[in-house]
Amino acid sequence: FRSRKDGSDGSHSRTVVSRNARGDDNTDKDPADEELQRSHMAQERRKKKEGDERGKASSEQGFSCKDQEAILGEWRQVENVVTIIQGRSGNLTMFADTTQPELNVIWLSGQAYEARRMASGELVYELQLNEAKDVLKVKKGERTLNLFRIAKSRTLAGEWVHSTGKRLSVVEGKSHLEIRGENKPTLRILRSKILQWEAQWELRSGWEPVYCLEHIEGSHRLTVRRPPDLQDGYCIPLQFARAGKEEPPWQPLGPPEAGGKQASKR
């Protein structure tokens, strides 16, 4: 502390806290530093203003995060299913075929999107949602087709049990189903057909199929097969039942016969 005379009457003294004692004396600041700080603050104000203007424009046009994510879900074209999910980083990802690399979906404005290759950024599809958000028009070059939204399965998730005691837990993930087990890697489940899903695990080279799941909505049965490219004469499908609903079948299905029929064991 230090004492000094108040210059107003020359007789009254007061005690003030020295700015040097607090360590915040700005008298020795470099003018260049002050200019840099002012420039930085001006830049921050400009960014905030631009962000507010973008938000206001989006609000006026009726756009929101929900509009950007309206494309999420499963879409069918006859028996083929296209799935669009939200990845770990929040990006939208499209699977036009579970055997092909995924595509990055970019929201443009309104109901318009683009699907581009992950690595090169090459445009693959132009996507347009209708107002009801239940039809997705896909355009590639001069060709267009319509995909129709299908309801997400509500009965595939749950605890499934096999007659040998093996259990399978299908749970809800962020935007897709997953198979989780203690001390086992989590498997991602993507729909490949109307009544068929593919369980995949993540390797360094990418996602690889592990199982094919077949389930009829509302039923208490689940069939697990090997992926088509890994099947052979020894691949016997496994039949699971929903835990607590009914006893699992004790006899597995036999190997496929000629003509695609299943041989039954009695």
PDB file of C-alpha atoms in Angstrom:
ATOM      1  CA  PHE A   1       0.000   0.000   0.000  1.00  0.00           C
ATOM      2  CA  ARG A   2       0.988   3.582  -0.413  1.00  0.00           C
ATOM      3  CA  SER A   3      -0.418   6.947   0.702  1.00  0.00           C
ATOM      4  CA  ARG A   4      -0.885   9.954  -1.523  1.00  0.00           C
ATOM      5  CA  LYS A   5      -2.599  13.312  -1.393  1.00  0.00           C
ATOM      6  CA  ASP A   6      -5.883  13.751  -3.129  1.00  0.00           C
ATOM      7  CA  GLY A   7      -5.329  16.460  -5.672  1.00  0.00           C
ATOM      8  CA  SER A   8      -8.808  17.841  -5.149  1.00  0.00           C
ATOM      9  CA  ASP A   9      -8.232  19.688  -1.824  1.00  0.00           C
ATOM     10  CA  GLY A  10      -4.575  19.147  -0.965  1.00  0.00           C
ATOM     11  CA  SER A  11      -5.432  18.249   2.655  1.00  0.00           C
ATOM     12  CA  HIS A  12      -7.259  14.957   2.437  1.00  0.00           C
ATOM     13  CA  SER A  13      -5.099  11.838   2.103  1.00  0.00           C
ATOM     14  CA  ARG A  14      -6.221   8.346   1.187  1.00  0.00           C
ATOM     15  CA  THR A  15      -4.667   4.910   0.965  1.00  0.00           C
ATOM     16  CA  VAL A  16      -4.834   3.096  -2.370  1.00  0.00           C
ATOM     17  CA  VAL A  17      -3.652  -0.251  -3.583  1.00  0.00           C
ATOM     18  CA  SER A  18      -0.672   0.008  -5.832  1.00  0.00           C
ATOM     19  CA  ARG A  19      -1.272  -1.510  -9.278  1.00  0.00           C
ATOM     20  CA  ASN A  20       2.359  -2.589  -9.284  1.00  0.00           C
ATOM     21  CA  ALA A  21       1.721  -4.539  -6.055  1.00  0.00           C
ATOM     22  CA  ARG A  22      -1.115  -6.427  -7.774  1.00  0.00           C
ATOM     23  CA  GLY A  23       1.076  -7.172 -10.746  1.00  0.00           C
ATOM     24  CA  ASP A  24      -1.369  -5.811 -13.339  1.00  0.00           C
ATOM     25  CA  ASP A  25       0.385  -2.598 -14.335  1.00  0.00           C
ATOM     26  CA  ASN A  26      -0.237  -2.093 -18.050  1.00  0.00           C
ATOM     27  CA  THR A  27       2.081   0.903 -18.445  1.00  0.00           C
ATOM     28  CA  ASP A  28       4.934  -1.203 -19.759  1.00  0.00           C
ATOM     29  CA  LYS A  29       2.879  -3.256 -22.256  1.00  0.00           C
ATOM     30  CA  ASP A  30       4.264  -3.617 -25.750  1.00  0.00           C
ATOM     31  CA  PRO A  31       2.056  -1.652 -28.193  1.00  0.00           C
ATOM     32  CA  ALA A  32       2.336  -4.555 -30.650  1.00  0.00           C
ATOM     33  CA  ASP A  33       0.851  -6.948 -28.050  1.00  0.00           C
ATOM     34  CA  GLU A  34      -2.014  -4.567 -27.387  1.00  0.00           C
ATOM     35  CA  GLU A  35      -2.733  -4.296 -31.104  1.00  0.00           C
ATOM     36  CA  LEU A  36      -2.657  -8.097 -31.440  1.00  0.00           C
ATOM     37  CA  GLN A  37      -5.084  -8.474 -28.549  1.00  0.00           C
ATOM     38  CA  ARG A  38      -7.468  -5.905 -30.038  1.00  0.00           C
ATOM     39  CA  SER A  39      -7.310  -7.678 -33.393  1.00  0.00           C
ATOM     40  CA  HIS A  40      -8.049 -11.045 -31.751  1.00  0.00           C
ATOM     41  CA  MET A  41     -11.031  -9.623 -29.859  1.00  0.00           C
ATOM     42  CA  ALA A  42     -12.386  -8.043 -33.033  1.00  0.00           C
ATOM     43  CA  GLN A  43     -12.040 -11.362 -34.846  1.00  0.00           C
ATOM     44  CA  GLU A  44     -13.927 -13.180 -32.067  1.00  0.00           C
ATOM     45  CA  ARG A  45     -16.725 -10.596 -32.178  1.00  0.00           C
ATOM     46  CA  ARG A  46     -16.917 -10.982 -35.962  1.00  0.00           C
ATOM     47  CA  LYS A  47     -17.139 -14.779 -35.717  1.00  0.00           C
ATOM     48  CA  LYS A  48     -19.866 -14.549 -33.100  1.00  0.00           C
ATOM     49  CA  LYS A  49     -21.823 -12.103 -35.249  1.00  0.00           C
ATOM     50  CA  GLU A  50     -21.512 -14.350 -38.321  1.00  0.00           C
ATOM     51  CA  GLY A  51     -22.606 -17.360 -36.277  1.00  0.00           C
ATOM     52  CA  ASP A  52     -25.596 -15.470 -34.913  1.00  0.00           C
ATOM     53  CA  GLU A  53     -26.537 -14.406 -38.441  1.00  0.00           C
ATOM     54  CA  ARG A  54     -26.300 -18.007 -39.708  1.00  0.00           C
ATOM     55  CA  GLY A  55     -28.385 -19.225 -36.808  1.00  0.00           C
ATOM     56  CA  LYS A  56     -30.959 -16.515 -37.431  1.00  0.00           C
ATOM     57  CA  ALA A  57     -31.090 -17.371 -41.142  1.00  0.00           C
ATOM     58  CA  SER A  58     -31.528 -21.087 -40.368  1.00  0.00           C
ATOM     59  CA  SER A  59     -34.260 -20.261 -37.895  1.00  0.00           C
ATOM     60  CA  GLU A  60     -36.046 -18.056 -40.413  1.00  0.00           C
ATOM     61  CA  GLN A  61     -35.893 -20.802 -43.011  1.00  0.00           C
ATOM     62  CA  GLY A  62     -36.981 -23.434 -40.492  1.00  0.00           C
ATOM     63  CA  PHE A  63     -33.737 -25.437 -40.485  1.00  0.00           C
ATOM     64  CA  SER A  64     -32.330 -27.158 -37.389  1.00  0.00           C
ATOM     65  CA  CYS A  65     -30.232 -30.138 -36.378  1.00  0.00           C
ATOM     66  CA  LYS A  66     -33.375 -32.237 -36.669  1.00  0.00           C
ATOM     67  CA  ASP A  67     -33.656 -31.211 -40.313  1.00  0.00           C
ATOM     68  CA  GLN A  68     -30.076 -32.282 -40.923  1.00  0.00           C
ATOM     69  CA  GLU A  69     -30.679 -35.654 -39.249  1.00  0.00           C
ATOM     70  CA  ALA A  70     -34.095 -36.275 -40.821  1.00  0.00           C
ATOM     71  CA  ILE A  71     -32.418 -38.562 -43.332  1.00  0.00           C
ATOM     72  CA  LEU A  72     -31.297 -41.015 -40.638  1.00  0.00           C
ATOM     73  CA  GLY A  73     -32.911 -44.443 -40.828  1.00  0.00           C
ATOM     74  CA  GLU A  74     -33.443 -47.401 -43.113  1.00  0.00           C
ATOM     75  CA  TRP A  75     -34.665 -47.061 -46.701  1.00  0.00           C
ATOM     76  CA  ARG A  76     -35.717 -49.787 -49.108  1.00  0.00           C
ATOM     77  CA  GLN A  77     -35.868 -50.242 -52.843  1.00  0.00           C
ATOM     78  CA  VAL A  78     -37.730 -53.552 -53.375  1.00  0.00           C
ATOM     79  CA  GLU A  79     -35.692 -55.951 -51.169  1.00  0.00           C
ATOM     80  CA  ASN A  80     -32.492 -53.926 -50.985  1.00  0.00           C
ATOM     81  CA  VAL A  81     -31.994 -51.733 -47.925  1.00  0.00           C
ATOM     82  CA  VAL A  82     -29.970 -48.534 -47.619  1.00  0.00           C
ATOM     83  CA  THR A  83     -29.023 -47.492 -44.086  1.00  0.00           C
ATOM     84  CA  ILE A  84     -27.975 -44.023 -42.950  1.00  0.00           C
ATOM     85  CA  ILE A  85     -26.607 -43.715 -39.428  1.00  0.00           C
ATOM     86  CA  GLN A  86     -24.773 -41.183 -37.305  1.00  0.00           C
ATOM     87  CA  GLY A  87     -21.132 -42.155 -36.777  1.00  0.00           C
ATOM     88  CA  ARG A  88     -19.006 -41.756 -33.685  1.00  0.00           C
ATOM     89  CA  SER A  89     -17.856 -38.304 -34.739  1.00  0.00           C
ATOM     90  CA  GLY A  90     -21.421 -37.193 -35.417  1.00  0.00           C
ATOM     91  CA  ASN A  91     -21.077 -37.379 -39.203  1.00  0.00           C
ATOM     92  CA  LEU A  92     -23.871 -38.950 -41.239  1.00  0.00           C
ATOM     93  CA  THR A  93     -22.829 -42.205 -42.923  1.00  0.00           C
ATOM     94  CA  MET A  94     -24.626 -44.054 -45.711  1.00  0.00           C
ATOM     95  CA  PHE A  95     -24.442 -47.778 -46.457  1.00  0.00           C
ATOM     96  CA  ALA A  96     -25.881 -48.416 -49.900  1.00  0.00           C
ATOM     97  CA  ASP A  97     -24.568 -51.981 -49.678  1.00  0.00           C
ATOM     98  CA  THR A  98     -23.076 -53.621 -46.579  1.00  0.00           C
ATOM     99  CA  THR A  99     -20.375 -55.136 -48.792  1.00  0.00           C
ATOM    100  CA  GLN A 100     -19.268 -51.735 -50.125  1.00  0.00           C
ATOM    101  CA  PRO A 101     -17.404 -48.881 -48.372  1.00  0.00           C
ATOM    102  CA  GLU A 102     -19.631 -46.423 -46.564  1.00  0.00           C
ATOM    103  CA  LEU A 103     -20.298 -42.944 -47.917  1.00  0.00           C
ATOM    104  CA  ASN A 104     -20.180 -39.601 -46.140  1.00  0.00           C
ATOM    105  CA  VAL A 105     -23.570 -37.836 -46.208  1.00  0.00           C
ATOM    106  CA  ILE A 106     -23.413 -34.032 -46.246  1.00  0.00           C
ATOM    107  CA  TRP A 107     -26.438 -31.860 -45.541  1.00  0.00           C
ATOM    108  CA  LEU A 108     -26.712 -28.978 -48.012  1.00  0.00           C
ATOM    109  CA  SER A 109     -29.903 -27.138 -47.091  1.00  0.00           C
ATOM    110  CA  GLY A 110     -33.541 -27.952 -46.494  1.00  0.00           C
ATOM    111  CA  GLN A 111     -34.112 -31.550 -47.579  1.00  0.00           C
ATOM    112  CA  ALA A 112     -31.083 -31.738 -49.904  1.00  0.00           C
ATOM    113  CA  TYR A 113     -28.012 -33.887 -49.214  1.00  0.00           C
ATOM    114  CA  GLU A 114     -24.982 -35.326 -50.987  1.00  0.00           C
ATOM    115  CA  ALA A 115     -23.307 -38.715 -50.562  1.00  0.00           C
ATOM    116  CA  ARG A 116     -19.568 -38.632 -51.187  1.00  0.00           C
ATOM    117  CA  ARG A 117     -16.717 -41.119 -50.917  1.00  0.00           C
ATOM    118  CA  MET A 118     -14.898 -40.970 -47.600  1.00  0.00           C
ATOM    119  CA  ALA A 119     -11.349 -40.804 -48.908  1.00  0.00           C
ATOM    120  CA  SER A 120     -11.561 -38.829 -52.146  1.00  0.00           C
ATOM    121  CA  GLY A 121     -14.673 -36.743 -51.504  1.00  0.00           C
ATOM    122  CA  GLU A 122     -15.974 -37.754 -54.937  1.00  0.00           C
ATOM    123  CA  LEU A 123     -19.696 -37.154 -55.392  1.00  0.00           C
ATOM    124  CA  VAL A 124     -21.623 -40.424 -55.709  1.00  0.00           C
ATOM    125  CA  TYR A 125     -25.309 -39.572 -55.111  1.00  0.00           C
ATOM    126  CA  GLU A 126     -27.502 -36.511 -54.853  1.00  0.00           C
ATOM    127  CA  LEU A 127     -30.192 -37.080 -52.221  1.00  0.00           C
ATOM    128  CA  GLN A 128     -33.509 -35.279 -51.782  1.00  0.00           C
ATOM    129  CA  LEU A 129     -36.108 -35.920 -49.065  1.00  0.00           C
ATOM    130  CA  ASN A 130     -39.767 -35.218 -49.704  1.00  0.00           C
ATOM    131  CA  GLU A 131     -41.768 -32.974 -47.378  1.00  0.00           C
ATOM    132  CA  ALA A 132     -43.203 -35.950 -45.476  1.00  0.00           C
ATOM    133  CA  LYS A 133     -39.656 -37.296 -45.029  1.00  0.00           C
ATOM    134  CA  ASP A 134     -40.710 -40.819 -45.976  1.00  0.00           C
ATOM    135  CA  VAL A 135     -39.382 -40.913 -49.567  1.00  0.00           C
ATOM    136  CA  LEU A 136     -35.736 -40.364 -50.472  1.00  0.00           C
ATOM    137  CA  LYS A 137     -34.943 -39.582 -54.106  1.00  0.00           C
ATOM    138  CA  VAL A 138     -31.486 -40.779 -55.109  1.00  0.00           C
ATOM    139  CA  LYS A 139     -29.871 -39.341 -58.229  1.00  0.00           C
ATOM    140  CA  LYS A 140     -26.691 -40.514 -59.908  1.00  0.00           C
ATOM    141  CA  GLY A 141     -25.977 -38.774 -63.181  1.00  0.00           C
ATOM    142  CA  GLU A 142     -29.165 -38.938 -65.226  1.00  0.00           C
ATOM    143  CA  ARG A 143     -30.596 -41.878 -63.295  1.00  0.00           C
ATOM    144  CA  THR A 144     -32.962 -41.442 -60.357  1.00  0.00           C
ATOM    145  CA  LEU A 145     -34.862 -43.818 -58.086  1.00  0.00           C
ATOM    146  CA  ASN A 146     -37.000 -43.516 -54.998  1.00  0.00           C
ATOM    147  CA  LEU A 147     -36.264 -45.187 -51.679  1.00  0.00           C
ATOM    148  CA  PHE A 148     -39.023 -45.629 -49.114  1.00  0.00           C
ATOM    149  CA  ARG A 149     -38.510 -45.357 -45.376  1.00  0.00           C
ATOM    150  CA  ILE A 150     -39.085 -48.566 -43.444  1.00  0.00           C
ATOM    151  CA  ALA A 151     -39.868 -48.796 -39.766  1.00  0.00           C
ATOM    152  CA  LYS A 152     -36.989 -49.648 -37.479  1.00  0.00           C
ATOM    153  CA  SER A 153     -37.320 -53.064 -35.863  1.00  0.00           C
ATOM    154  CA  ARG A 154     -38.679 -52.866 -32.325  1.00  0.00           C
ATOM    155  CA  THR A 155     -38.410 -56.557 -31.495  1.00  0.00           C
ATOM    156  CA  LEU A 156     -34.898 -57.505 -32.649  1.00  0.00           C
ATOM    157  CA  ALA A 157     -33.361 -55.884 -29.568  1.00  0.00           C
ATOM    158  CA  GLY A 158     -33.357 -58.055 -26.459  1.00  0.00           C
ATOM    159  CA  GLU A 159     -31.766 -61.066 -24.813  1.00  0.00           C
ATOM    160  CA  TRP A 160     -31.640 -64.222 -26.919  1.00  0.00           C
ATOM    161  CA  VAL A 161     -30.741 -67.728 -25.723  1.00  0.00           C
ATOM    162  CA  HIS A 162     -29.683 -70.921 -27.524  1.00  0.00           C
ATOM    163  CA  SER A 163     -30.364 -74.455 -26.311  1.00  0.00           C
ATOM    164  CA  THR A 164     -26.655 -74.856 -25.475  1.00  0.00           C
ATOM    165  CA  GLY A 165     -26.872 -71.917 -23.075  1.00  0.00           C
ATOM    166  CA  LYS A 166     -25.193 -69.459 -25.449  1.00  0.00           C
ATOM    167  CA  ARG A 167     -26.692 -66.005 -25.063  1.00  0.00           C
ATOM    168  CA  LEU A 168     -26.870 -63.095 -27.466  1.00  0.00           C
ATOM    169  CA  SER A 169     -27.586 -59.529 -26.319  1.00  0.00           C
ATOM    170  CA  VAL A 170     -28.903 -57.120 -28.953  1.00  0.00           C
ATOM    171  CA  VAL A 171     -29.074 -53.563 -27.625  1.00  0.00           C
ATOM    172  CA  GLU A 172     -29.858 -50.091 -28.925  1.00  0.00           C
ATOM    173  CA  GLY A 173     -26.799 -48.099 -29.963  1.00  0.00           C
ATOM    174  CA  LYS A 174     -26.612 -44.414 -30.838  1.00  0.00           C
ATOM    175  CA  SER A 175     -28.279 -44.787 -34.227  1.00  0.00           C
ATOM    176  CA  HIS A 176     -28.154 -48.534 -34.867  1.00  0.00           C
ATOM    177  CA  LEU A 177     -28.418 -51.857 -33.040  1.00  0.00           C
ATOM    178  CA  GLU A 178     -25.379 -53.576 -31.539  1.00  0.00           C
ATOM    179  CA  ILE A 179     -24.437 -56.998 -30.185  1.00  0.00           C
ATOM    180  CA  ARG A 180     -22.619 -56.655 -26.894  1.00  0.00           C
ATOM    181  CA  GLY A 181     -21.083 -59.290 -24.672  1.00  0.00           C
ATOM    182  CA  GLU A 182     -18.803 -59.388 -21.671  1.00  0.00           C
ATOM    183  CA  ASN A 183     -15.132 -59.461 -22.705  1.00  0.00           C
ATOM    184  CA  LYS A 184     -16.183 -59.520 -26.368  1.00  0.00           C
ATOM    185  CA  PRO A 185     -15.929 -56.832 -29.048  1.00  0.00           C
ATOM    186  CA  THR A 186     -19.085 -54.885 -29.795  1.00  0.00           C
ATOM    187  CA  LEU A 187     -20.643 -55.783 -33.147  1.00  0.00           C
ATOM    188  CA  ARG A 188     -22.460 -53.240 -35.269  1.00  0.00           C
ATOM    189  CA  ILE A 189     -25.782 -54.393 -36.773  1.00  0.00           C
ATOM    190  CA  LEU A 190     -26.878 -53.020 -40.153  1.00  0.00           C
ATOM    191  CA  ARG A 191     -29.988 -54.031 -42.053  1.00  0.00           C
ATOM    192  CA  SER A 192     -29.257 -55.710 -45.382  1.00  0.00           C
ATOM    193  CA  LYS A 193     -32.731 -57.027 -46.324  1.00  0.00           C
ATOM    194  CA  ILE A 194     -36.246 -56.490 -45.015  1.00  0.00           C
ATOM    195  CA  LEU A 195     -35.945 -59.476 -42.640  1.00  0.00           C
ATOM    196  CA  GLN A 196     -32.161 -59.753 -42.529  1.00  0.00           C
ATOM    197  CA  TRP A 197     -29.394 -57.890 -40.719  1.00  0.00           C
ATOM    198  CA  GLU A 198     -25.614 -58.142 -40.770  1.00  0.00           C
ATOM    199  CA  ALA A 199     -23.486 -58.070 -37.610  1.00  0.00           C
ATOM    200  CA  GLN A 200     -20.031 -56.601 -38.236  1.00  0.00           C
ATOM    201  CA  TRP A 201     -16.926 -56.063 -36.185  1.00  0.00           C
ATOM    202  CA  GLU A 202     -14.325 -53.382 -36.654  1.00  0.00           C
ATOM    203  CA  LEU A 203     -10.842 -54.338 -37.793  1.00  0.00           C
ATOM    204  CA  ARG A 204      -7.925 -52.170 -38.860  1.00  0.00           C
ATOM    205  CA  SER A 205      -8.916 -52.778 -42.465  1.00  0.00           C
ATOM    206  CA  GLY A 206     -12.521 -51.724 -41.782  1.00  0.00           C
ATOM    207  CA  TRP A 207     -15.778 -53.386 -40.808  1.00  0.00           C
ATOM    208  CA  GLU A 208     -16.078 -57.105 -41.577  1.00  0.00           C
ATOM    209  CA  PRO A 209     -19.260 -59.252 -41.444  1.00  0.00           C
ATOM    210  CA  VAL A 210     -19.463 -61.859 -38.678  1.00  0.00           C
ATOM    211  CA  TYR A 211     -23.090 -63.024 -38.619  1.00  0.00           C
ATOM    212  CA  CYS A 212     -26.286 -62.751 -40.624  1.00  0.00           C
ATOM    213  CA  LEU A 213     -29.378 -62.348 -38.459  1.00  0.00           C
ATOM    214  CA  GLU A 214     -32.905 -63.241 -39.572  1.00  0.00           C
ATOM    215  CA  HIS A 215     -35.906 -62.100 -37.582  1.00  0.00           C
ATOM    216  CA  ILE A 216     -39.625 -61.609 -38.215  1.00  0.00           C
ATOM    217  CA  GLU A 217     -40.965 -58.520 -36.495  1.00  0.00           C
ATOM    218  CA  GLY A 218     -42.984 -59.403 -33.413  1.00  0.00           C
ATOM    219  CA  SER A 219     -41.700 -62.961 -33.146  1.00  0.00           C
ATOM    220  CA  HIS A 220     -39.636 -64.520 -30.340  1.00  0.00           C
ATOM    221  CA  ARG A 221     -37.244 -66.352 -32.668  1.00  0.00           C
ATOM    222  CA  LEU A 222     -33.876 -65.309 -34.109  1.00  0.00           C
ATOM    223  CA  THR A 223     -31.828 -67.236 -36.669  1.00  0.00           C
ATOM    224  CA  VAL A 224     -28.076 -66.671 -36.822  1.00  0.00           C
ATOM    225  CA  ARG A 225     -26.088 -67.729 -39.900  1.00  0.00           C
ATOM    226  CA  ARG A 226     -22.616 -67.234 -41.245  1.00  0.00           C
ATOM    227  CA  PRO A 227     -22.268 -64.512 -43.894  1.00  0.00           C
ATOM    228  CA  PRO A 228     -22.947 -65.814 -47.432  1.00  0.00           C
ATOM    229  CA  ASP A 229     -19.301 -65.575 -48.526  1.00  0.00           C
ATOM    230  CA  LEU A 230     -18.206 -67.642 -45.486  1.00  0.00           C
ATOM    231  CA  GLN A 231     -20.843 -70.358 -45.708  1.00  0.00           C
ATOM    232  CA  ASP A 232     -20.049 -73.958 -46.520  1.00  0.00           C
ATOM    233  CA  GLY A 233     -21.693 -77.360 -46.042  1.00  0.00           C
ATOM    234  CA  TYR A 234     -20.889 -77.353 -42.329  1.00  0.00           C
ATOM    235  CA  CYS A 235     -22.518 -74.014 -41.567  1.00  0.00           C
ATOM    236  CA  ILE A 236     -25.647 -74.913 -39.621  1.00  0.00           C
ATOM    237  CA  PRO A 237     -27.887 -71.974 -38.692  1.00  0.00           C
ATOM    238  CA  LEU A 238     -28.395 -71.439 -34.976  1.00  0.00           C
ATOM    239  CA  GLN A 239     -31.891 -70.909 -33.625  1.00  0.00           C
ATOM    240  CA  PHE A 240     -32.298 -68.555 -30.661  1.00  0.00           C
ATOM    241  CA  ALA A 241     -35.407 -67.825 -28.604  1.00  0.00           C
ATOM    242  CA  ARG A 242     -36.172 -64.666 -26.683  1.00  0.00           C
ATOM    243  CA  ALA A 243     -35.145 -65.145 -23.064  1.00  0.00           C
ATOM    244  CA  GLY A 244     -38.133 -65.677 -20.774  1.00  0.00           C
ATOM    245  CA  LYS A 245     -40.653 -65.999 -23.609  1.00  0.00           C
ATOM    246  CA  GLU A 246     -40.288 -69.579 -24.834  1.00  0.00           C
ATOM    247  CA  GLU A 247     -37.915 -72.510 -24.735  1.00  0.00           C
ATOM    248  CA  PRO A 248     -35.179 -72.422 -27.388  1.00  0.00           C
ATOM    249  CA  PRO A 249     -35.450 -75.182 -30.014  1.00  0.00           C
ATOM    250  CA  TRP A 250     -33.227 -78.099 -29.136  1.00  0.00           C
ATOM    251  CA  GLN A 251     -32.721 -79.282 -32.708  1.00  0.00           C
ATOM    252  CA  PRO A 252     -30.836 -76.896 -35.051  1.00  0.00           C
ATOM    253  CA  LEU A 253     -31.846 -76.589 -38.673  1.00  0.00           C
ATOM    254  CA  GLY A 254     -30.099 -78.933 -41.050  1.00  0.00           C
ATOM    255  CA  PRO A 255     -27.796 -77.838 -43.888  1.00  0.00           C
ATOM    256  CA  PRO A 256     -29.429 -76.348 -46.985  1.00  0.00           C
ATOM    257  CA  GLU A 257     -30.697 -78.817 -49.564  1.00  0.00           C
ATOM    258  CA  ALA A 258     -30.576 -78.395 -53.307  1.00  0.00           C
ATOM    259  CA  GLY A 259     -33.109 -75.810 -54.388  1.00  0.00           C
ATOM    260  CA  GLY A 260     -32.644 -73.702 -51.289  1.00  0.00           C
ATOM    261  CA  LYS A 261     -34.898 -75.730 -48.952  1.00  0.00           C
ATOM    262  CA  GLN A 262     -33.882 -76.562 -45.415  1.00  0.00           C
ATOM    263  CA  ALA A 263     -33.670 -80.160 -44.299  1.00  0.00           C
ATOM    264  CA  SER A 264     -35.578 -80.577 -41.056  1.00  0.00           C
ATOM    265  CA  LYS A 265     -34.541 -82.897 -38.258  1.00  0.00           C
ATOM    266  CA  ARG A 266     -37.218 -84.689 -36.316  1.00  0.00           C
TER     267      ARG A 266
END
